Amino acid sequence: MALPREITENVYWVGAIDWNSRLFDALIPLPNGTSYNSYLIKGSEKVALIDTVDPTMNDVLIKNIGELGIDRIDYVIANHAEQDHSGTLPRVLELFPDAKVLTNPKCKDLLINLLLIPDKKIEVVKDGEEVSLGDKTLRFIYAPWVHWPDTMFTYLIEDKILFTCDFLGSHLATSDLFVEDNDRIYEPAKRYYAEIMMPFRTPHVQKNLEKIRKIDVEMIAASHGPIYNDPSYILDLYEYWASDDVENEVIIPYISMHGSTETMVRYLTDCLINRGISVKVFNLNKTDIGDLAMAVVDAATIVVGAPMTLANPHPNAIGPVILLNALRPKTKFVSLIGSYGWGGRLVETVKGLLSNLNAEFIEPVVAKGYPKEEDFKELDRLADDILKRHKEMIKKH
Ligand code: FEO
């Protein structure tokens, strides 16, 4: 629950804070909850609502609009059709039957199919088109693929506020309307980038950042998390995350059944630390996958640790590997360590599952059973190979 909050004169946050949600899309952990931000703009002639809220919080949005004494909404701007922003749209249209939905053609199609909104309720706006509310003007900016094909920004020209929907957002339930502490927002923002935006890093995130840099923006109001009244903070972070630059760091997500792979992971970790390389190790049976996603945003190398089980890599390694492949981090190098009892296609399978990554596959180390002297030597060799590549990479930049 939350009350409406004034952002600037006649511009209000009317969304909902979701303190309790712990999973999004039945996949993404939300350790800090989230918010569904909806914004209401009272122009001298017309009233617009930008996005709605998750259907589980229908009543909060409707109550907030009521608190402002609003008896008419002329336009509902749909920046994106995913249900956490559009799910309350049918209820809003029921309560305000004269309201028109303004959106782009892709979003219109999705709203009709996902929410059964009648065609006649929706008006399509063009990229760059402006709509006057009297003393306030909205400009629509198509922003496809951050993170769906339908995504769009809305710019409130007079107040220099850019409503970016999911882009630049953060899953953080907070009573702060604005970002008050950059250190507090850093991790939720990075986690959000990793889980939602990273698959679209190039070219879509990069292109949309360029687009925003050309606009005179004083505030960035996304649809999740607090508002940035210092847009450069989040824009600079995104520019780095979306760039090709990586850190001298190795991420090791692993599974071990009887300790062989774990022993190899520990040995390799020590080898890498001794060579001056940062390491983050994730036991996949104990890891929040959001932490893993965040870790791979800017690391140079991923080494997967997995044993064979039932003629395949361990299933608890396969899921996260598929996810890493889908998230498409900018990782430059990938390798594999693990052990097997009697055979199987460990290397080929894991390598195949990481085919989306534009990364060099470094010769893996696979032990038969518990690692022996020659396997430890091979792990030293792998650490040397990684060091060599990281040094070359640093030299190039
Ligand atoms: Fe926050 Fe794509 O929905």
Short mmCIF file of C-alpha atoms and ligand atoms in Angstrom, two decimals:
data_model
loop_
_atom_site.label_atom_id
_atom_site.label_comp_id
_atom_site.label_asym_id
_atom_site.label_seq_id
_atom_site.Cartn_x
_atom_site.Cartn_y
_atom_site.Cartn_z
CA MET A 1 0.00 0.00 0.00
CA ALA A 2 1.05 3.59 -0.51
CA LEU A 3 -0.45 7.00 -0.91
CA PRO A 4 -0.17 9.13 -4.03
CA ARG A 5 3.01 11.26 -3.97
CA GLU A 6 3.66 14.51 -5.80
CA ILE A 7 6.76 14.44 -8.00
CA THR A 8 6.47 17.94 -9.43
CA GLU A 9 3.47 20.23 -9.74
CA ASN A 10 0.50 18.17 -11.00
CA VAL A 11 2.62 15.09 -11.63
CA TYR A 12 1.99 12.25 -9.18
CA TRP A 13 3.23 8.77 -8.42
CA VAL A 14 0.10 6.66 -7.92
CA GLY A 15 1.64 3.18 -8.03
CA ALA A 16 1.94 0.31 -5.58
CA ILE A 17 4.82 -0.88 -3.43
CA ASP A 18 5.03 -4.65 -3.29
CA TRP A 19 6.99 -5.40 -0.13
CA ASN A 20 6.24 -9.13 -0.16
CA SER A 21 6.84 -10.45 -3.67
CA ARG A 22 9.86 -12.73 -3.84
CA LEU A 23 9.66 -14.13 -7.38
CA PHE A 24 8.97 -12.51 -10.73
CA ASP A 25 7.89 -14.38 -13.87
CA ALA A 26 8.02 -17.50 -11.68
CA LEU A 27 11.79 -17.32 -12.21
CA ILE A 28 13.53 -14.17 -11.02
CA PRO A 29 14.20 -13.80 -7.28
CA LEU A 30 13.10 -10.48 -5.77
CA PRO A 31 15.04 -10.29 -2.49
CA ASN A 32 14.00 -6.65 -1.99
CA GLY A 33 10.41 -6.83 -3.26
CA THR A 34 9.52 -4.35 -6.01
CA SER A 35 7.18 -1.54 -6.95
CA TYR A 36 4.80 -1.05 -9.87
CA ASN A 37 5.00 2.63 -10.68
CA SER A 38 2.08 4.36 -12.28
CA TYR A 39 2.13 8.11 -12.85
CA LEU A 40 -0.73 10.54 -13.15
CA ILE A 41 -0.35 13.87 -14.92
CA LYS A 42 -2.94 16.60 -14.51
CA GLY A 43 -2.72 18.98 -17.42
CA SER A 44 -4.77 22.19 -17.56
CA GLU A 45 -7.11 20.47 -20.05
CA LYS A 46 -6.57 16.72 -19.90
CA VAL A 47 -5.49 14.02 -17.49
CA ALA A 48 -3.15 11.18 -18.41
CA LEU A 49 -2.16 8.04 -16.55
CA ILE A 50 1.16 6.47 -17.50
CA ASP A 51 1.05 2.69 -17.12
CA THR A 52 -0.94 0.86 -14.46
CA VAL A 53 0.10 -1.74 -11.87
CA ASP A 54 0.22 -5.48 -11.39
CA PRO A 55 -3.32 -6.91 -11.20
CA THR A 56 -2.64 -8.16 -7.66
CA MET A 57 -2.54 -4.49 -6.66
CA ASN A 58 -5.55 -3.24 -8.60
CA ASP A 59 -7.12 -1.69 -5.52
CA VAL A 60 -4.06 0.31 -4.56
CA LEU A 61 -3.94 2.11 -7.90
CA ILE A 62 -7.66 2.80 -7.93
CA LYS A 63 -7.53 4.09 -4.35
CA ASN A 64 -4.57 6.37 -5.16
CA ILE A 65 -6.34 7.84 -8.17
CA GLY A 66 -9.41 8.38 -5.98
CA GLU A 67 -7.32 10.13 -3.29
CA LEU A 68 -6.36 12.76 -5.85
CA GLY A 69 -10.02 13.48 -6.51
CA ILE A 70 -9.69 12.50 -10.16
CA ASP A 71 -13.05 11.96 -11.83
CA ARG A 72 -11.82 11.85 -15.42
CA ILE A 73 -8.89 10.23 -17.20
CA ASP A 74 -8.52 11.14 -20.86
CA TYR A 75 -5.52 9.04 -21.77
CA VAL A 76 -3.89 5.93 -20.39
CA ILE A 77 -0.41 5.63 -21.83
CA ALA A 78 0.70 2.02 -22.19
CA ASN A 79 4.48 2.05 -22.43
CA HIS A 80 4.60 -1.76 -22.33
CA ALA A 81 2.09 -4.60 -22.33
CA GLU A 82 3.59 -6.91 -19.71
CA GLN A 83 0.97 -7.55 -17.06
CA ASP A 84 2.83 -5.98 -14.14
CA HIS A 85 2.20 -2.64 -15.90
CA SER A 86 -0.91 -3.33 -17.91
CA GLY A 87 -2.78 -5.78 -15.70
CA THR A 88 -4.95 -3.10 -14.10
CA LEU A 89 -5.76 -1.48 -17.44
CA PRO A 90 -9.13 -3.31 -17.84
CA ARG A 91 -10.22 -2.08 -14.40
CA VAL A 92 -9.13 1.51 -15.16
CA LEU A 93 -11.04 1.44 -18.45
CA GLU A 94 -14.11 0.15 -16.65
CA LEU A 95 -13.98 3.01 -14.14
CA PHE A 96 -13.08 5.65 -16.74
CA PRO A 97 -15.01 4.51 -19.84
CA ASP A 98 -14.11 7.62 -21.86
CA ALA A 99 -10.37 7.05 -21.47
CA LYS A 100 -8.38 6.18 -24.59
CA VAL A 101 -5.31 3.98 -24.45
CA LEU A 102 -2.39 5.53 -26.32
CA THR A 103 0.36 3.18 -27.38
CA ASN A 104 2.44 1.88 -30.30
CA PRO A 105 1.22 -0.78 -32.77
CA LYS A 106 3.16 -3.69 -31.19
CA CYS A 107 1.89 -2.87 -27.72
CA LYS A 108 -1.65 -2.51 -29.09
CA ASP A 109 -1.49 -6.01 -30.53
CA LEU A 110 -0.21 -7.42 -27.23
CA LEU A 111 -2.82 -5.57 -25.14
CA ILE A 112 -5.57 -7.00 -27.33
CA ASN A 113 -4.17 -10.52 -27.05
CA LEU A 114 -2.95 -10.57 -23.46
CA LEU A 115 -5.66 -8.50 -21.79
CA LEU A 116 -8.52 -8.65 -24.28
CA ILE A 117 -8.70 -4.84 -24.46
CA PRO A 118 -11.16 -3.91 -27.25
CA ASP A 119 -9.50 -2.59 -30.40
CA LYS A 120 -11.65 0.56 -30.39
CA LYS A 121 -10.28 1.63 -26.99
CA ILE A 122 -6.73 1.92 -28.31
CA GLU A 123 -5.24 4.74 -30.38
CA VAL A 124 -1.86 4.21 -31.96
CA VAL A 125 0.75 6.95 -31.55
CA LYS A 126 3.75 7.37 -33.84
CA ASP A 127 7.37 7.49 -32.74
CA GLY A 128 8.05 11.13 -31.79
CA GLU A 129 4.35 12.08 -31.77
CA GLU A 130 3.25 14.61 -29.16
CA VAL A 131 -0.05 14.88 -27.31
CA SER A 132 -1.08 18.01 -25.44
CA LEU A 133 -2.70 17.93 -22.01
CA GLY A 134 -3.01 21.74 -22.08
CA ASP A 135 -0.06 23.16 -20.18
CA LYS A 136 1.80 19.84 -20.32
CA THR A 137 2.89 17.85 -23.37
CA LEU A 138 3.71 14.18 -23.76
CA ARG A 139 6.11 12.93 -26.43
CA PHE A 140 6.23 9.22 -27.25
CA ILE A 141 9.56 7.61 -28.04
CA TYR A 142 9.64 4.07 -29.36
CA ALA A 143 12.25 2.01 -27.50
CA PRO A 144 11.92 -1.51 -28.86
CA TRP A 145 13.51 -4.46 -27.10
CA VAL A 146 14.22 -3.00 -23.71
CA HIS A 147 12.95 -5.51 -23.02
CA TRP A 148 9.99 -6.48 -25.25
CA PRO A 149 9.37 -5.48 -28.87
CA ASP A 150 6.59 -3.15 -27.71
CA THR A 151 8.51 -1.02 -25.22
CA MET A 152 8.16 2.75 -25.42
CA PHE A 153 9.22 5.79 -23.38
CA THR A 154 7.03 8.80 -22.63
CA TYR A 155 8.68 12.20 -22.18
CA LEU A 156 6.93 14.96 -20.28
CA ILE A 157 8.44 17.91 -22.08
CA GLU A 158 7.77 20.83 -19.71
CA ASP A 159 8.92 18.94 -16.60
CA LYS A 160 11.79 17.10 -18.38
CA ILE A 161 10.71 13.76 -16.92
CA LEU A 162 11.34 10.62 -18.94
CA PHE A 163 9.09 7.67 -18.12
CA THR A 164 11.12 4.67 -19.24
CA CYS A 165 8.90 1.79 -18.10
CA ASP A 166 11.14 -1.22 -17.37
CA PHE A 167 14.31 0.35 -18.78
CA LEU A 168 16.67 1.66 -16.05
CA GLY A 169 14.36 0.32 -13.33
CA SER A 170 15.12 -1.62 -10.16
CA HIS A 171 13.25 -4.22 -8.17
CA LEU A 172 13.27 -2.44 -4.84
CA ALA A 173 10.40 -1.86 -2.44
CA THR A 174 11.17 1.39 -0.69
CA SER A 175 9.28 4.27 0.86
CA ASP A 176 11.67 6.67 -0.92
CA LEU A 177 10.04 8.30 -3.91
CA PHE A 178 13.45 9.35 -5.26
CA VAL A 179 16.79 7.59 -5.13
CA GLU A 180 18.28 8.98 -1.90
CA ASP A 181 21.38 6.85 -1.68
CA ASN A 182 23.29 5.66 -4.74
CA ASP A 183 24.98 2.87 -2.76
CA ARG A 184 21.55 1.50 -1.78
CA ILE A 185 20.26 1.44 -5.36
CA TYR A 186 23.41 0.05 -6.98
CA GLU A 187 22.77 -3.63 -6.31
CA PRO A 188 19.02 -3.70 -7.11
CA ALA A 189 19.74 -1.74 -10.30
CA LYS A 190 22.54 -4.09 -11.35
CA ARG A 191 20.51 -7.19 -10.52
CA TYR A 192 17.63 -5.78 -12.56
CA TYR A 193 19.90 -4.99 -15.51
CA ALA A 194 21.37 -8.51 -15.34
CA GLU A 195 18.06 -10.31 -15.21
CA ILE A 196 15.93 -8.17 -17.50
CA MET A 197 18.02 -6.03 -19.82
CA MET A 198 21.35 -7.82 -20.32
CA PRO A 199 20.04 -10.18 -23.04
CA PHE A 200 19.34 -7.04 -25.12
CA ARG A 201 22.68 -5.35 -24.35
CA THR A 202 23.75 -5.02 -27.92
CA PRO A 203 22.40 -3.27 -29.85
CA HIS A 204 19.13 -2.41 -28.08
CA VAL A 205 20.30 -1.22 -24.65
CA GLN A 206 23.16 0.70 -26.25
CA LYS A 207 20.91 2.32 -28.88
CA ASN A 208 18.28 3.36 -26.35
CA LEU A 209 20.93 4.85 -24.08
CA GLU A 210 22.15 6.95 -27.00
CA LYS A 211 18.58 8.06 -27.60
CA ILE A 212 18.16 9.17 -23.99
CA ARG A 213 21.48 11.04 -23.97
CA LYS A 214 20.07 13.30 -26.69
CA ILE A 215 17.04 14.29 -24.58
CA ASP A 216 17.12 17.01 -21.93
CA VAL A 217 16.18 14.81 -18.97
CA GLU A 218 16.06 15.95 -15.33
CA MET A 219 14.34 12.87 -13.93
CA ILE A 220 14.09 9.25 -14.97
CA ALA A 221 10.91 7.65 -13.72
CA ALA A 222 10.93 3.94 -14.48
CA SER A 223 8.09 1.55 -13.69
CA HIS A 224 9.98 -0.29 -10.95
CA GLY A 225 11.96 1.26 -8.10
CA PRO A 226 12.52 4.86 -7.02
CA ILE A 227 12.84 7.83 -9.41
CA TYR A 228 16.28 9.09 -10.41
CA ASN A 229 16.57 12.85 -9.99
CA ASP A 230 20.22 12.47 -10.98
CA PRO A 231 19.82 10.57 -14.27
CA SER A 232 23.55 10.56 -14.99
CA TYR A 233 24.14 8.02 -12.18
CA ILE A 234 22.06 5.26 -13.76
CA LEU A 235 22.92 6.24 -17.34
CA ASP A 236 26.66 6.02 -16.58
CA LEU A 237 26.21 2.63 -14.91
CA TYR A 238 24.23 1.31 -17.88
CA GLU A 239 26.82 2.63 -20.29
CA TYR A 240 29.51 0.63 -18.49
CA TRP A 241 27.42 -2.52 -18.09
CA ALA A 242 26.35 -2.42 -21.73
CA SER A 243 29.87 -1.68 -23.01
CA ASP A 244 32.31 -4.40 -24.08
CA ASP A 245 34.60 -3.72 -21.09
CA VAL A 246 35.04 -6.54 -18.59
CA GLU A 247 36.83 -7.00 -15.28
CA ASN A 248 39.81 -9.23 -14.48
CA GLU A 249 37.47 -11.69 -12.80
CA VAL A 250 36.40 -15.33 -13.08
CA ILE A 251 32.94 -16.58 -12.11
CA ILE A 252 32.71 -20.26 -11.16
CA PRO A 253 29.16 -21.66 -10.90
CA TYR A 254 29.38 -25.33 -9.94
CA ILE A 255 27.71 -28.48 -8.67
CA SER A 256 29.49 -31.33 -6.95
CA MET A 257 28.03 -34.66 -5.83
CA HIS A 258 30.84 -36.45 -4.00
CA GLY A 259 33.52 -33.78 -3.78
CA SER A 260 35.60 -34.36 -6.94
CA THR A 261 34.35 -31.30 -8.81
CA GLU A 262 34.38 -29.27 -5.59
CA THR A 263 38.05 -30.15 -5.02
CA MET A 264 38.82 -29.00 -8.56
CA VAL A 265 36.88 -25.77 -8.01
CA ARG A 266 38.78 -25.02 -4.82
CA TYR A 267 42.13 -25.75 -6.43
CA LEU A 268 41.38 -23.61 -9.47
CA THR A 269 40.12 -20.79 -7.24
CA ASP A 270 43.43 -20.75 -5.35
CA CYS A 271 45.37 -20.86 -8.62
CA LEU A 272 43.46 -17.86 -9.95
CA ILE A 273 43.79 -15.86 -6.73
CA ASN A 274 47.54 -16.56 -6.72
CA ARG A 275 47.68 -15.11 -10.22
CA GLY A 276 45.99 -11.88 -9.13
CA ILE A 277 42.58 -12.67 -10.63
CA SER A 278 39.36 -11.97 -8.70
CA VAL A 279 37.09 -15.00 -8.31
CA LYS A 280 33.45 -15.49 -7.35
CA VAL A 281 32.34 -19.05 -6.66
CA PHE A 282 28.68 -20.09 -6.63
CA ASN A 283 27.48 -23.49 -5.42
CA LEU A 284 24.43 -23.84 -7.65
CA ASN A 285 22.51 -25.78 -5.01
CA LYS A 286 22.79 -22.82 -2.64
CA THR A 287 22.85 -19.83 -4.99
CA ASP A 288 20.24 -17.23 -5.71
CA ILE A 289 20.39 -17.14 -9.52
CA GLY A 290 20.02 -13.35 -9.39
CA ASP A 291 23.37 -13.16 -7.59
CA LEU A 292 24.91 -15.29 -10.31
CA ALA A 293 23.33 -13.13 -13.04
CA MET A 294 24.71 -9.99 -11.39
CA ALA A 295 28.17 -11.51 -11.12
CA VAL A 296 28.42 -12.22 -14.84
CA VAL A 297 27.48 -8.66 -15.90
CA ASP A 298 31.10 -7.56 -16.08
CA ALA A 299 33.36 -10.59 -15.48
CA ALA A 300 35.83 -11.59 -18.20
CA THR A 301 35.50 -15.35 -17.70
CA ILE A 302 33.04 -18.03 -16.63
CA VAL A 303 34.25 -21.51 -15.67
CA VAL A 304 31.40 -23.97 -15.17
CA GLY A 305 31.99 -26.82 -12.72
CA ALA A 306 29.83 -29.90 -13.27
CA PRO A 307 30.06 -33.66 -12.83
CA MET A 308 28.41 -36.23 -15.05
CA THR A 309 25.28 -37.87 -13.76
CA LEU A 310 23.08 -40.33 -15.66
CA ALA A 311 25.08 -39.77 -18.87
CA ASN A 312 24.60 -35.98 -18.79
CA PRO A 313 26.01 -32.97 -16.98
CA HIS A 314 24.32 -32.73 -13.56
CA PRO A 315 20.77 -31.36 -14.09
CA ASN A 316 21.25 -28.69 -11.42
CA ALA A 317 24.09 -27.30 -13.50
CA ILE A 318 22.17 -27.46 -16.78
CA GLY A 319 19.38 -25.07 -15.72
CA PRO A 320 21.73 -22.23 -14.68
CA VAL A 321 23.91 -22.81 -17.77
CA ILE A 322 20.81 -22.45 -19.98
CA LEU A 323 19.94 -19.27 -18.09
CA LEU A 324 23.47 -17.85 -18.52
CA ASN A 325 23.23 -18.56 -22.22
CA ALA A 326 19.87 -16.76 -22.38
CA LEU A 327 21.17 -13.75 -20.43
CA ARG A 328 24.01 -13.29 -22.98
CA PRO A 329 26.59 -11.62 -20.73
CA LYS A 330 29.57 -9.94 -22.38
CA THR A 331 31.90 -12.67 -21.05
CA LYS A 332 34.99 -13.08 -23.23
CA PHE A 333 36.15 -16.56 -22.15
CA VAL A 334 34.41 -19.73 -21.04
CA SER A 335 35.68 -23.06 -19.78
CA LEU A 336 34.57 -26.14 -17.91
CA ILE A 337 35.92 -28.30 -15.11
CA GLY A 338 34.33 -31.47 -13.78
CA SER A 339 34.56 -35.17 -13.26
CA TYR A 340 32.99 -38.32 -14.62
CA GLY A 341 32.82 -41.99 -13.70
CA TRP A 342 32.55 -43.89 -16.94
CA GLY A 343 31.92 -41.57 -19.87
CA GLY A 344 29.46 -39.21 -21.48
CA ARG A 345 29.54 -35.95 -23.38
CA LEU A 346 30.18 -33.46 -20.57
CA VAL A 347 32.25 -30.95 -22.54
CA GLU A 348 30.22 -31.07 -25.76
CA THR A 349 26.91 -30.67 -23.93
CA VAL A 350 27.96 -27.70 -21.77
CA LYS A 351 29.75 -26.05 -24.70
CA GLY A 352 26.63 -26.47 -26.84
CA LEU A 353 24.42 -24.96 -24.14
CA LEU A 354 26.58 -21.81 -24.06
CA SER A 355 26.45 -21.18 -27.80
CA ASN A 356 24.86 -17.71 -27.46
CA LEU A 357 27.92 -16.38 -25.72
CA ASN A 358 30.34 -14.66 -28.00
CA ALA A 359 33.18 -16.14 -25.96
CA GLU A 360 36.34 -18.16 -26.62
CA PHE A 361 36.11 -21.67 -25.16
CA ILE A 362 39.34 -22.41 -23.27
CA GLU A 363 40.52 -26.04 -23.12
CA PRO A 364 38.55 -27.62 -20.23
CA VAL A 365 39.77 -29.93 -17.45
CA VAL A 366 37.83 -33.13 -16.91
CA ALA A 367 38.97 -35.73 -14.37
CA LYS A 368 38.03 -39.39 -14.25
CA GLY A 369 36.76 -39.70 -10.69
CA TYR A 370 38.68 -37.81 -8.01
CA PRO A 371 41.27 -35.38 -9.46
CA LYS A 372 44.84 -36.68 -9.54
CA GLU A 373 48.24 -35.09 -10.00
CA GLU A 374 47.85 -34.70 -13.76
CA ASP A 375 44.41 -33.09 -13.27
CA PHE A 376 45.80 -30.54 -10.80
CA LYS A 377 48.55 -29.77 -13.33
CA GLU A 378 45.85 -29.21 -15.90
CA LEU A 379 44.04 -26.85 -13.54
CA ASP A 380 47.30 -24.88 -13.20
CA ARG A 381 47.44 -24.81 -16.99
CA LEU A 382 43.85 -23.56 -17.17
CA ALA A 383 44.65 -20.78 -14.67
CA ASP A 384 47.67 -19.83 -16.80
CA ASP A 385 45.54 -19.80 -19.96
CA ILE A 386 43.00 -17.53 -18.27
CA LEU A 387 45.71 -15.21 -16.94
CA LYS A 388 47.31 -14.95 -20.39
CA ARG A 389 44.02 -14.02 -22.00
CA HIS A 390 43.10 -11.52 -19.30
CA LYS A 391 46.52 -9.85 -19.67
CA GLU A 392 46.10 -9.61 -23.45
CA MET A 393 42.61 -8.22 -22.96
CA ILE A 394 43.81 -5.58 -20.48
CA LYS A 395 46.66 -4.61 -22.85
CA LYS A 396 44.15 -4.00 -25.65
CA HIS A 397 42.18 -1.48 -23.55
FE1 FEO B 1 8.05 -4.77 -15.48
FE2 FEO B 1 8.38 -6.08 -18.64
O1 FEO B 1 7.56 -5.70 -17.03
#
